[in-house]
Amino acid sequence: MNEELITIKEAAARYGVSYDRLRRAAWDGRLETRGTGHARLVPPSEVERFLQAGRGKEAPELPLLRRQDGPLGRIMTVAILKGGTAKTTTTMNLGAAFAERGLRVLLIDNDHQCSLTRTLGIEPAELDPAHTLYGAMQTYMNSRKATLSDVIMSTKSGVDLVPAHIRLSRTDKELQLTSRREYVLQQLLAPVAPLYDIVLIDTMPTNNNLVFNALVAAHEVLIPLEPEPIAIEALALTLDEVQEVRDTGLNPGLRIAGVLLTQVDIRLVVHRDLMDNIRSDFGTELPVFETFIRRSPRFPESQARKQSIFQYDAAGAGATAYRALAEEISRGWQ
């Protein structure tokens, strides 16, 4: 016989736990449920599994993602035309989540603010500009030689990195004077991407040639979105830019992997309402990840220590959420 299904509120009462605890676990994928929104149902055995797992302090040991014919060679750009949406946090920790699953990961810091580079424990001011993304782009624009492999660095977070340099701020204007300027990053990645399973490109919150390059080079785009009214406007602008890349023929196959809700405070009514609205308004035409990332002091704490969330708090809710996101994304590749 099929196991009974109960509501999350009924499960909380039956097992004597907080309703909010179970609801948050359902939202970020730690508790498997059926249905959506307020109609989520869960079998009692799944609640028992979740509660039992929560008693442990160690991070879960997950199976490796399968690689059938060598590296996957996926390229994903993390982009939205707004700051403060956890683009860098997501690029770093999603990359670390994939690395934990046995994939070879390359991160590219495509932002002259160099936040990703610093977060991974590398000080841009101490780097030779020639050994950064800036240098590789300069070499290609001057000689059409792809030298990205020469600037790749390993990190303690288990991912490789193409670091940024503040001089990238000059590159946008220089690209404007370069023929086939939209394809520079694509050409740099051509010999490198096949060596990796996933390449993640961090971008700045600006509509410029560097961001356009990142969209042209990618197979797919991940859009991190905080549940705030002003962020919806930024989402619309980002979707327009993606459509422009498609319509102009620069990258007609560019797909949206999904919208990732970030910096969520489930206690706030405005966040809960906007999350439901985004899922209902965009869910049929625009993929919205079931996984979401809650606001947590663990993220800035880990970044202050130059660590991924997996190094800093491997068994915590933040690492759990990014594991769930990596799993959700990888299902779309199969």
Short mmCIF file of C-alpha atoms in Angstrom, two decimals:
data_model
loop_
_atom_site.label_atom_id
_atom_site.label_comp_id
_atom_site.label_asym_id
_atom_site.label_seq_id
_atom_site.Cartn_x
_atom_site.Cartn_y
_atom_site.Cartn_z
CA MET A 1 0.00 0.00 0.00
CA ASN A 2 1.09 3.55 -0.64
CA GLU A 3 2.24 5.44 2.42
CA GLU A 4 -0.08 8.16 3.70
CA LEU A 5 0.75 11.77 2.96
CA ILE A 6 0.35 14.49 5.55
CA THR A 7 0.74 18.25 5.51
CA ILE A 8 3.86 19.89 6.89
CA LYS A 9 1.79 21.36 9.72
CA GLU A 10 0.46 17.90 10.61
CA ALA A 11 4.01 16.51 10.49
CA ALA A 12 5.23 19.22 12.87
CA ALA A 13 2.47 18.39 15.35
CA ARG A 14 2.97 14.62 15.06
CA TYR A 15 6.74 14.72 15.62
CA GLY A 16 6.84 17.65 18.04
CA VAL A 17 9.09 19.88 15.93
CA SER A 18 8.82 23.44 14.67
CA TYR A 19 6.57 23.99 11.67
CA ASP A 20 9.02 26.62 10.36
CA ARG A 21 11.88 24.12 10.57
CA LEU A 22 10.06 21.62 8.36
CA ARG A 23 8.80 24.31 6.00
CA ARG A 24 12.30 25.72 5.47
CA ALA A 25 13.66 22.22 4.89
CA ALA A 26 10.96 21.62 2.29
CA TRP A 27 11.76 24.89 0.53
CA ASP A 28 15.52 24.28 0.26
CA GLY A 29 15.23 20.61 -0.68
CA ARG A 30 16.41 18.91 2.52
CA LEU A 31 12.90 17.50 3.07
CA GLU A 32 11.37 15.87 0.00
CA THR A 33 7.73 16.81 -0.47
CA ARG A 34 5.03 16.53 -3.08
CA GLY A 35 3.00 19.41 -4.40
CA THR A 36 3.92 23.09 -4.39
CA GLY A 37 3.44 26.21 -2.30
CA HIS A 38 1.13 25.77 0.67
CA ALA A 39 -0.15 22.41 -0.65
CA ARG A 40 3.04 20.48 0.07
CA LEU A 41 2.55 16.96 1.40
CA VAL A 42 5.13 14.63 2.90
CA PRO A 43 5.19 10.94 3.87
CA PRO A 44 5.95 10.34 7.58
CA SER A 45 8.96 8.17 6.67
CA GLU A 46 10.56 11.17 4.94
CA VAL A 47 10.05 13.33 8.04
CA GLU A 48 11.68 10.62 10.15
CA ARG A 49 14.61 10.42 7.72
CA PHE A 50 15.08 14.19 7.85
CA LEU A 51 14.95 14.34 11.65
CA GLN A 52 17.36 11.42 11.99
CA ALA A 53 19.82 13.01 9.55
CA GLY A 54 19.65 16.27 11.47
CA ARG A 55 21.06 14.61 14.58
CA GLY A 56 24.41 14.07 12.90
CA LYS A 57 27.08 16.75 12.80
CA GLU A 58 29.04 15.59 9.78
CA ALA A 59 28.34 16.61 6.21
CA PRO A 60 26.57 13.93 4.16
CA GLU A 61 28.64 11.70 1.92
CA LEU A 62 27.17 12.08 -1.54
CA PRO A 63 27.65 9.91 -4.62
CA LEU A 64 29.83 11.29 -7.40
CA LEU A 65 28.09 12.70 -10.43
CA ARG A 66 28.60 10.47 -13.44
CA ARG A 67 30.94 11.42 -16.27
CA GLN A 68 30.38 9.14 -19.23
CA ASP A 69 32.69 10.32 -22.02
CA GLY A 70 35.16 12.59 -20.29
CA PRO A 71 34.51 16.08 -18.89
CA LEU A 72 31.08 17.60 -19.45
CA GLY A 73 32.42 20.97 -20.66
CA ARG A 74 29.38 22.96 -19.47
CA ILE A 75 29.72 26.76 -19.28
CA MET A 76 27.34 28.65 -16.99
CA THR A 77 27.28 32.41 -16.48
CA VAL A 78 25.95 33.78 -13.18
CA ALA A 79 24.38 37.13 -14.00
CA ILE A 80 21.81 39.75 -13.09
CA LEU A 81 21.97 43.50 -13.66
CA LYS A 82 21.87 44.32 -9.96
CA GLY A 83 24.38 44.22 -7.14
CA GLY A 84 23.94 42.49 -3.81
CA THR A 85 22.19 39.38 -5.11
CA ALA A 86 24.87 36.86 -4.06
CA LYS A 87 26.37 36.33 -7.53
CA THR A 88 29.88 35.84 -6.17
CA THR A 89 28.65 33.78 -3.20
CA THR A 90 26.74 31.54 -5.59
CA THR A 91 29.57 31.21 -8.11
CA MET A 92 32.01 30.18 -5.39
CA ASN A 93 29.78 27.83 -3.41
CA LEU A 94 28.02 26.23 -6.35
CA GLY A 95 31.46 25.53 -7.79
CA ALA A 96 32.56 24.01 -4.48
CA ALA A 97 29.38 21.90 -4.40
CA PHE A 98 30.16 20.48 -7.84
CA ALA A 99 33.78 19.85 -6.82
CA GLU A 100 32.54 17.95 -3.76
CA ARG A 101 30.64 15.68 -6.15
CA GLY A 102 33.80 14.81 -8.05
CA LEU A 103 33.52 17.24 -10.96
CA ARG A 104 36.39 19.33 -12.23
CA VAL A 105 35.43 22.98 -11.83
CA LEU A 106 36.81 26.24 -13.23
CA LEU A 107 35.65 29.62 -11.91
CA ILE A 108 36.20 32.81 -13.89
CA ASP A 109 36.19 36.19 -12.15
CA ASN A 110 34.86 38.51 -14.85
CA ASP A 111 34.52 41.54 -12.57
CA HIS A 112 37.13 44.26 -12.05
CA GLN A 113 36.08 44.46 -8.37
CA CYS A 114 37.79 41.05 -8.01
CA SER A 115 35.42 39.85 -5.26
CA LEU A 116 35.59 36.20 -6.30
CA THR A 117 39.37 36.31 -6.50
CA ARG A 118 39.68 37.77 -2.99
CA THR A 119 37.09 35.41 -1.56
CA LEU A 120 39.18 32.48 -2.78
CA GLY A 121 42.18 33.81 -0.84
CA ILE A 122 44.09 35.51 -3.66
CA GLU A 123 44.98 39.20 -3.45
CA PRO A 124 44.65 40.76 -6.94
CA ALA A 125 47.11 43.57 -6.13
CA GLU A 126 49.83 40.96 -5.68
CA LEU A 127 49.23 39.41 -9.11
CA ASP A 128 50.98 40.29 -12.33
CA PRO A 129 48.12 41.68 -14.48
CA ALA A 130 49.39 39.53 -17.35
CA HIS A 131 48.55 36.44 -15.28
CA THR A 132 44.86 37.30 -14.88
CA LEU A 133 41.76 37.40 -17.07
CA TYR A 134 42.74 40.94 -18.02
CA GLY A 135 46.08 39.71 -19.38
CA ALA A 136 44.52 36.82 -21.30
CA MET A 137 41.98 39.15 -22.92
CA GLN A 138 44.68 41.68 -23.80
CA THR A 139 46.78 38.97 -25.44
CA TYR A 140 43.83 37.75 -27.49
CA MET A 141 42.79 41.24 -28.60
CA ASN A 142 46.37 42.02 -29.67
CA SER A 143 47.43 38.72 -31.24
CA ARG A 144 44.34 36.44 -31.43
CA LYS A 145 46.18 33.92 -29.27
CA ALA A 146 44.12 32.05 -26.66
CA THR A 147 46.26 31.89 -23.51
CA LEU A 148 43.64 31.40 -20.80
CA SER A 149 45.27 28.16 -19.67
CA ASP A 150 48.37 30.16 -18.71
CA VAL A 151 46.52 32.17 -16.05
CA ILE A 152 44.53 29.39 -14.33
CA MET A 153 45.31 29.00 -10.62
CA SER A 154 44.41 26.23 -8.17
CA THR A 155 42.70 27.14 -4.88
CA LYS A 156 42.20 25.61 -1.45
CA SER A 157 38.47 25.36 -2.14
CA GLY A 158 38.99 22.51 -4.61
CA VAL A 159 38.25 24.59 -7.71
CA ASP A 160 40.48 26.24 -10.30
CA LEU A 161 40.29 29.99 -10.87
CA VAL A 162 40.94 32.53 -13.58
CA PRO A 163 41.56 35.57 -11.34
CA ALA A 164 40.48 39.12 -12.07
CA HIS A 165 42.48 42.33 -11.88
CA ILE A 166 41.34 45.90 -11.37
CA ARG A 167 42.62 46.68 -14.87
CA LEU A 168 39.61 44.79 -16.24
CA SER A 169 37.84 48.14 -15.83
CA ARG A 170 39.76 49.27 -18.93
CA THR A 171 38.87 46.24 -20.98
CA ASP A 172 35.27 47.24 -21.64
CA LYS A 173 36.36 50.31 -23.64
CA GLU A 174 39.12 48.36 -25.37
CA LEU A 175 36.63 45.69 -26.43
CA GLN A 176 34.55 48.40 -28.08
CA LEU A 177 37.41 48.93 -30.54
CA THR A 178 38.00 45.21 -31.16
CA SER A 179 36.57 43.33 -34.12
CA ARG A 180 34.25 40.46 -33.13
CA ARG A 181 34.45 41.84 -29.60
CA GLU A 182 31.53 39.73 -28.38
CA TYR A 183 33.46 36.49 -28.94
CA VAL A 184 36.72 37.19 -27.09
CA LEU A 185 35.86 35.20 -23.94
CA GLN A 186 34.26 32.44 -26.02
CA GLN A 187 37.47 32.04 -28.00
CA LEU A 188 39.60 32.07 -24.85
CA LEU A 189 37.45 29.30 -23.37
CA ALA A 190 37.35 27.13 -26.50
CA PRO A 191 40.53 25.12 -25.72
CA VAL A 192 40.00 25.19 -21.92
CA ALA A 193 36.33 24.37 -21.28
CA PRO A 194 36.58 20.78 -22.62
CA LEU A 195 39.07 20.04 -19.81
CA TYR A 196 36.45 20.82 -17.15
CA ASP A 197 33.03 19.50 -16.26
CA ILE A 198 31.66 22.92 -15.38
CA VAL A 199 32.92 26.47 -15.92
CA LEU A 200 31.17 29.14 -13.83
CA ILE A 201 31.57 32.81 -14.80
CA ASP A 202 31.01 35.50 -12.17
CA THR A 203 29.91 38.85 -13.61
CA MET A 204 29.49 42.46 -12.58
CA PRO A 205 26.00 44.00 -12.18
CA THR A 206 26.42 46.14 -15.31
CA ASN A 207 25.30 46.02 -18.91
CA ASN A 208 28.66 46.18 -20.70
CA ASN A 209 30.92 44.31 -23.12
CA LEU A 210 32.40 42.05 -20.44
CA VAL A 211 28.99 40.81 -19.32
CA PHE A 212 27.92 40.43 -22.95
CA ASN A 213 31.03 38.31 -23.55
CA ALA A 214 30.08 36.09 -20.62
CA LEU A 215 26.58 35.55 -22.06
CA VAL A 216 27.88 34.81 -25.55
CA ALA A 217 30.38 32.27 -24.16
CA ALA A 218 27.87 30.35 -22.02
CA HIS A 219 25.59 27.40 -22.58
CA GLU A 220 23.25 28.61 -19.86
CA VAL A 221 22.61 31.43 -17.41
CA LEU A 222 21.85 31.24 -13.71
CA ILE A 223 20.07 34.34 -12.38
CA PRO A 224 20.39 34.93 -8.60
CA LEU A 225 17.46 37.00 -7.36
CA GLU A 226 16.71 38.33 -3.91
CA PRO A 227 12.98 38.48 -3.09
CA GLU A 228 12.75 42.27 -3.08
CA PRO A 229 10.50 44.41 -5.33
CA ILE A 230 13.40 46.31 -6.94
CA ALA A 231 15.07 43.04 -7.91
CA ILE A 232 12.13 42.15 -10.16
CA GLU A 233 13.01 45.12 -12.37
CA ALA A 234 16.60 43.88 -12.60
CA LEU A 235 15.32 40.44 -13.57
CA ALA A 236 13.34 41.93 -16.46
CA LEU A 237 16.41 43.83 -17.71
CA THR A 238 18.55 40.70 -17.50
CA LEU A 239 15.99 38.67 -19.45
CA ASP A 240 16.00 41.39 -22.13
CA GLU A 241 19.78 41.10 -22.41
CA VAL A 242 19.62 37.32 -22.71
CA GLN A 243 17.00 37.67 -25.43
CA GLU A 244 19.18 40.19 -27.28
CA VAL A 245 22.07 37.71 -27.30
CA ARG A 246 19.74 35.11 -28.79
CA ASP A 247 17.98 37.37 -31.31
CA THR A 248 21.19 38.84 -32.71
CA GLY A 249 22.49 35.35 -33.44
CA LEU A 250 25.50 35.77 -31.15
CA ASN A 251 24.39 32.80 -29.04
CA PRO A 252 20.97 31.59 -30.23
CA GLY A 253 21.14 28.46 -28.08
CA LEU A 254 21.66 30.31 -24.79
CA ARG A 255 19.25 28.89 -22.23
CA ILE A 256 18.24 30.02 -18.77
CA ALA A 257 19.15 27.33 -16.26
CA GLY A 258 16.90 28.98 -13.71
CA VAL A 259 16.26 31.80 -11.28
CA LEU A 260 17.82 31.17 -7.88
CA LEU A 261 16.16 32.93 -4.96
CA THR A 262 18.90 34.16 -2.62
CA GLN A 263 19.24 35.99 0.69
CA VAL A 264 15.81 34.76 1.72
CA ASP A 265 14.55 35.50 5.21
CA ILE A 266 11.59 33.17 5.56
CA ARG A 267 10.43 35.11 8.63
CA LEU A 268 9.58 38.14 6.49
CA VAL A 269 6.10 38.19 5.02
CA VAL A 270 7.32 40.21 2.02
CA HIS A 271 9.90 37.53 1.22
CA ARG A 272 7.41 34.68 1.51
CA ASP A 273 4.85 36.53 -0.62
CA LEU A 274 7.37 37.49 -3.31
CA MET A 275 8.75 33.95 -3.44
CA ASP A 276 5.27 32.58 -4.04
CA ASN A 277 4.54 35.32 -6.60
CA ILE A 278 7.78 34.72 -8.50
CA ARG A 279 7.11 30.99 -8.66
CA SER A 280 3.51 31.47 -9.78
CA ASP A 281 4.12 34.39 -12.17
CA PHE A 282 7.32 33.14 -13.80
CA GLY A 283 7.29 29.41 -13.09
CA THR A 284 5.51 28.36 -16.29
CA GLU A 285 7.67 30.41 -18.68
CA LEU A 286 10.87 30.91 -16.71
CA PRO A 287 12.42 28.11 -14.65
CA VAL A 288 12.68 28.93 -10.95
CA PHE A 289 14.80 26.57 -8.88
CA GLU A 290 13.01 24.74 -6.11
CA THR A 291 16.14 25.21 -4.01
CA PHE A 292 16.62 28.63 -2.46
CA ILE A 293 19.40 30.17 -0.38
CA ARG A 294 18.55 31.60 3.02
CA ARG A 295 20.19 34.71 4.41
CA SER A 296 22.82 33.59 6.89
CA PRO A 297 25.81 35.13 8.70
CA ARG A 298 27.71 31.96 7.79
CA PHE A 299 28.28 33.25 4.26
CA PRO A 300 30.07 36.53 5.14
CA GLU A 301 31.90 34.71 7.93
CA SER A 302 33.22 32.09 5.51
CA GLN A 303 34.22 34.74 2.99
CA ALA A 304 36.08 36.70 5.66
CA ARG A 305 38.12 33.54 6.26
CA LYS A 306 38.68 33.05 2.51
CA GLN A 307 36.76 29.78 2.58
CA SER A 308 33.83 28.27 0.78
CA ILE A 309 30.79 27.45 2.90
CA PHE A 310 31.84 23.79 2.60
CA GLN A 311 35.17 24.48 4.26
CA TYR A 312 33.63 26.68 6.94
CA ASP A 313 30.37 24.91 7.82
CA ALA A 314 30.06 21.72 5.79
CA ALA A 315 27.06 20.36 7.71
CA GLY A 316 25.18 23.66 7.91
CA ALA A 317 22.09 24.85 6.08
CA GLY A 318 24.06 26.96 3.57
CA ALA A 319 26.20 24.06 2.36
CA THR A 320 23.13 21.82 2.30
CA ALA A 321 21.28 24.30 0.09
CA TYR A 322 24.14 24.60 -2.42
CA ARG A 323 24.42 20.80 -2.55
CA ALA A 324 20.72 20.67 -3.36
CA LEU A 325 21.18 23.33 -6.05
CA ALA A 326 24.06 21.41 -7.67
CA GLU A 327 21.92 18.28 -7.73
CA GLU A 328 18.95 20.17 -9.20
CA ILE A 329 21.10 21.70 -11.94
CA SER A 330 22.81 18.41 -12.80
CA ARG A 331 19.44 16.75 -13.33
CA GLY A 332 18.88 19.20 -16.18
CA TRP A 333 22.04 17.94 -17.92
CA GLN A 334 20.87 14.34 -18.13
#
